[in-house]
mmCIF file of C-alpha atoms in Angstrom:
data_model
loop_
_atom_site.group_PDB
_atom_site.id
_atom_site.type_symbol
_atom_site.label_atom_id
_atom_site.label_comp_id
_atom_site.label_asym_id
_atom_site.label_seq_id
_atom_site.Cartn_x
_atom_site.Cartn_y
_atom_site.Cartn_z
ATOM 1 C CA MET A 1 135.916 -80.299 -39.550
ATOM 2 C CA ASP A 2 135.803 -78.441 -36.384
ATOM 3 C CA LYS A 3 131.817 -79.925 -36.365
ATOM 4 C CA LYS A 4 132.984 -83.268 -36.586
ATOM 5 C CA LYS A 5 135.439 -83.290 -33.896
ATOM 6 C CA LEU A 6 132.630 -82.365 -31.243
ATOM 7 C CA ILE A 7 129.994 -84.669 -32.955
ATOM 8 C CA LEU A 8 132.267 -87.810 -31.486
ATOM 9 C CA PRO A 9 132.406 -85.929 -27.535
ATOM 10 C CA ILE A 10 129.379 -84.617 -27.307
ATOM 11 C CA SER A 11 127.762 -88.286 -28.211
ATOM 12 C CA ILE A 12 129.997 -90.008 -25.660
ATOM 13 C CA ILE A 13 128.676 -87.334 -23.257
ATOM 14 C CA PHE A 14 125.552 -88.161 -24.236
ATOM 15 C CA ALA A 15 125.709 -91.836 -24.258
ATOM 16 C CA CYS A 16 127.551 -91.489 -20.813
ATOM 17 C CA VAL A 17 124.197 -89.001 -19.260
ATOM 18 C CA ILE A 18 122.145 -91.483 -21.068
ATOM 19 C CA ILE A 19 123.994 -95.360 -19.178
ATOM 20 C CA GLY A 20 124.017 -93.241 -16.102
ATOM 21 C CA GLY A 21 120.937 -91.949 -16.075
ATOM 22 C CA PHE A 22 119.565 -95.853 -16.528
ATOM 23 C CA ILE A 23 122.003 -96.715 -13.292
ATOM 24 C CA TYR A 24 120.920 -94.393 -11.228
ATOM 25 C CA ALA A 25 117.212 -95.464 -11.777
ATOM 26 C CA SER A 26 117.806 -99.363 -11.155
ATOM 27 C CA GLN A 27 119.881 -98.470 -7.727
ATOM 28 C CA VAL A 28 116.833 -95.883 -7.111
ATOM 29 C CA ASN A 29 114.717 -98.924 -7.936
ATOM 30 C CA LYS A 30 117.108 -101.541 -5.826
ATOM 31 C CA GLN A 31 117.027 -99.680 -3.033
ATOM 32 C CA ALA A 32 112.610 -99.421 -3.332
ATOM 33 C CA SER A 33 112.719 -102.496 -3.607
ATOM 34 C CA MET A 34 115.210 -103.692 -0.280
ATOM 35 C CA GLU A 35 113.297 -100.876 1.538
ATOM 36 C CA ARG A 36 109.756 -102.786 0.637
ATOM 37 C CA GLN A 37 111.646 -106.353 1.627
ATOM 38 C CA GLN A 38 112.559 -104.787 5.322
ATOM 39 C CA LEU A 39 109.607 -103.900 5.672
ATOM 40 C CA VAL A 40 107.559 -106.961 5.116
ATOM 41 C CA LYS A 41 110.470 -108.335 7.056
ATOM 42 C CA ILE A 42 109.513 -105.989 10.289
ATOM 43 C CA GLU A 43 106.233 -107.138 9.805
ATOM 44 C CA THR A 44 105.952 -110.741 9.139
ATOM 45 C CA ASP A 45 108.377 -111.164 12.537
ATOM 46 C CA LYS A 46 105.671 -108.631 14.501
ATOM 47 C CA GLU A 47 103.035 -111.460 13.207
ATOM 48 C CA ILE A 48 105.153 -113.920 14.245
ATOM 49 C CA GLU A 49 106.056 -112.317 17.844
ATOM 50 C CA LYS A 50 102.376 -111.720 18.297
ATOM 51 C CA SER A 51 101.060 -115.350 17.648
ATOM 52 C CA LYS A 52 104.113 -116.638 20.285
ATOM 53 C CA LEU A 53 102.320 -114.561 22.552
ATOM 54 C CA GLU A 54 99.154 -115.194 21.903
ATOM 55 C CA MET A 55 100.258 -119.085 21.758
ATOM 56 C CA GLU A 56 101.931 -118.635 25.339
ATOM 57 C CA LYS A 57 98.694 -117.344 26.775
ATOM 58 C CA ARG A 58 96.305 -119.775 25.500
ATOM 59 C CA LYS A 59 98.759 -122.823 27.112
ATOM 60 C CA TYR A 60 99.354 -120.276 30.770
ATOM 61 C CA ILE A 61 95.352 -120.101 30.354
ATOM 62 C CA ALA A 62 95.496 -124.078 29.772
ATOM 63 C CA ASP A 63 97.620 -124.962 32.322
ATOM 64 C CA ARG A 64 95.419 -122.409 34.638
ATOM 65 C CA LYS A 65 92.482 -124.680 33.927
ATOM 66 C CA ASN A 66 94.443 -127.831 34.206
ATOM 67 C CA ASP A 67 95.831 -126.323 38.143
ATOM 68 C CA CYS A 68 91.573 -125.413 38.396
ATOM 69 C CA LEU A 69 90.495 -129.160 37.730
ATOM 70 C CA ASN A 70 93.450 -130.478 39.928
ATOM 71 C CA ILE A 71 92.011 -128.333 42.861
ATOM 72 C CA TYR A 72 88.466 -129.545 41.935
ATOM 73 C CA GLU A 73 88.607 -132.877 42.191
ATOM 74 C CA ALA A 74 91.413 -132.781 45.703
ATOM 75 C CA GLU A 75 88.965 -130.296 46.897
ATOM 76 C CA THR A 76 85.851 -132.947 46.292
ATOM 77 C CA LYS A 77 88.019 -136.011 47.766
ATOM 78 C CA LYS A 78 88.524 -133.996 51.042
ATOM 79 C CA TRP A 79 84.784 -132.529 51.322
ATOM 80 C CA GLY A 80 82.117 -134.065 50.633
ATOM 81 C CA ASN A 81 79.545 -130.991 49.544
ATOM 82 C CA VAL A 82 81.413 -129.663 46.335
ATOM 83 C CA ASN A 83 80.098 -128.481 43.546
ATOM 84 C CA THR A 84 80.966 -127.061 40.467
ATOM 85 C CA TRP A 85 84.468 -124.817 39.389
ATOM 86 C CA ARG A 86 85.206 -122.531 37.018
ATOM 87 C CA TYR A 87 88.286 -120.195 36.288
ATOM 88 C CA ASP A 88 88.242 -116.460 35.355
ATOM 89 C CA GLU A 89 91.304 -115.483 32.980
ATOM 90 C CA ALA A 90 90.691 -111.454 34.460
ATOM 91 C CA SER A 91 91.449 -112.307 37.966
ATOM 92 C CA ASP A 92 93.473 -115.166 37.308
ATOM 93 C CA LYS A 93 91.753 -117.163 40.070
ATOM 94 C CA CYS A 94 90.305 -120.647 40.429
ATOM 95 C CA PHE A 95 86.783 -120.815 41.915
ATOM 96 C CA ILE A 96 85.111 -123.422 43.790
ATOM 97 C CA VAL A 97 81.366 -123.677 44.263
ATOM 98 C CA TYR A 98 80.329 -125.763 47.300
ATOM 99 C CA LYS A 99 77.086 -125.987 48.490
ATOM 100 C CA GLU A 100 75.804 -125.017 51.962
ATOM 101 C CA ASP A 101 75.365 -127.799 54.726
ATOM 102 C CA LYS A 102 72.046 -125.135 56.404
ATOM 103 C CA ILE A 103 70.108 -123.035 53.545
ATOM 104 C CA LYS A 104 70.076 -119.684 54.820
ATOM 105 C CA SER A 105 66.825 -117.438 54.191
ATOM 106 C CA TRP A 106 66.548 -114.794 51.629
ATOM 107 C CA SER A 107 66.570 -112.545 53.893
ATOM 108 C CA GLU A 108 69.699 -113.524 55.144
ATOM 109 C CA CYS A 109 71.266 -113.419 52.101
ATOM 110 C CA ASP A 110 70.050 -110.152 50.999
ATOM 111 C CA GLU A 111 71.622 -108.934 54.630
ATOM 112 C CA LEU A 112 75.469 -110.429 53.838
ATOM 113 C CA TYR A 113 75.443 -108.484 50.148
ATOM 114 C CA PRO A 114 72.883 -106.243 49.825
ATOM 115 C CA LEU A 115 71.531 -105.329 46.222
ATOM 116 C CA ASN A 116 71.623 -101.722 44.912
ATOM 117 C CA SER A 117 68.706 -100.711 43.159
ATOM 118 C CA THR A 118 70.282 -97.735 41.633
ATOM 119 C CA ASN A 119 72.498 -98.843 39.516
ATOM 120 C CA SER A 120 72.288 -99.469 35.289
ATOM 121 C CA LEU A 121 73.257 -102.734 34.032
ATOM 122 C CA ASP A 122 76.101 -100.675 32.288
ATOM 123 C CA SER A 123 77.572 -98.551 35.476
ATOM 124 C CA LEU A 124 78.214 -101.938 37.730
ATOM 125 C CA SER A 125 81.454 -101.988 39.419
ATOM 126 C CA ASP A 126 83.114 -105.319 39.639
ATOM 127 C CA GLU A 127 82.936 -105.620 42.794
ATOM 128 C CA THR A 128 78.874 -104.652 42.510
ATOM 129 C CA MET A 129 78.458 -108.114 40.345
ATOM 130 C CA ASN A 130 80.216 -109.782 42.390
ATOM 131 C CA ASP A 131 77.948 -108.729 45.569
ATOM 132 C CA ILE A 132 75.004 -109.906 43.008
ATOM 133 C CA MET A 133 76.395 -112.921 42.008
ATOM 134 C CA ARG A 134 77.110 -113.617 45.940
ATOM 135 C CA ASN A 135 73.430 -113.022 46.503
ATOM 136 C CA VAL A 136 72.643 -115.274 44.059
ATOM 137 C CA MET A 137 74.420 -118.448 44.959
ATOM 138 C CA CYS A 138 73.951 -117.578 48.402
ATOM 139 C CA LYS A 139 69.704 -117.804 48.083
ATOM 140 C CA GLU A 140 70.680 -120.852 45.692
ATOM 141 C CA GLY A 141 72.755 -122.918 49.102
ATOM 142 C CA LYS A 142 76.001 -122.398 47.805
ATOM 143 C CA PHE A 143 79.294 -120.144 48.903
ATOM 144 C CA GLU A 144 82.556 -119.927 46.697
ATOM 145 C CA ASN A 145 86.643 -119.610 47.295
ATOM 146 C CA SER A 146 89.026 -118.549 45.305
ATOM 147 C CA PHE A 147 92.989 -120.597 45.177
#
């Protein structure tokens, strides 16, 4: 009889442990699922922010190009020697290219914008590249102003 009295409480304890284990496992699974959802939301928010920044950058560049075009049109009306325009994103500047009235000789251009032939193309600085560009433009009878 003693064994029969113990079987019921042991069965109840055993059932409670099993039910408790299932409840605990489901809570752990629920918590992990919530953490995964939070990570997905954070990643989505980062992507949205990145997209917004990219769109703002594109809009800024488009606005600056439009401003540059307006400057070009104003300079064309003001001067008769305007050739072309360009917008440089790296320096955030607008460049208007003009034609020289009096074209300089090649030696004058080389004197104004000397070229250093010892540099390899990989090691050229921005200033050296600008000097090369100015030298070539000078030889073509052009110059530029930045705005």
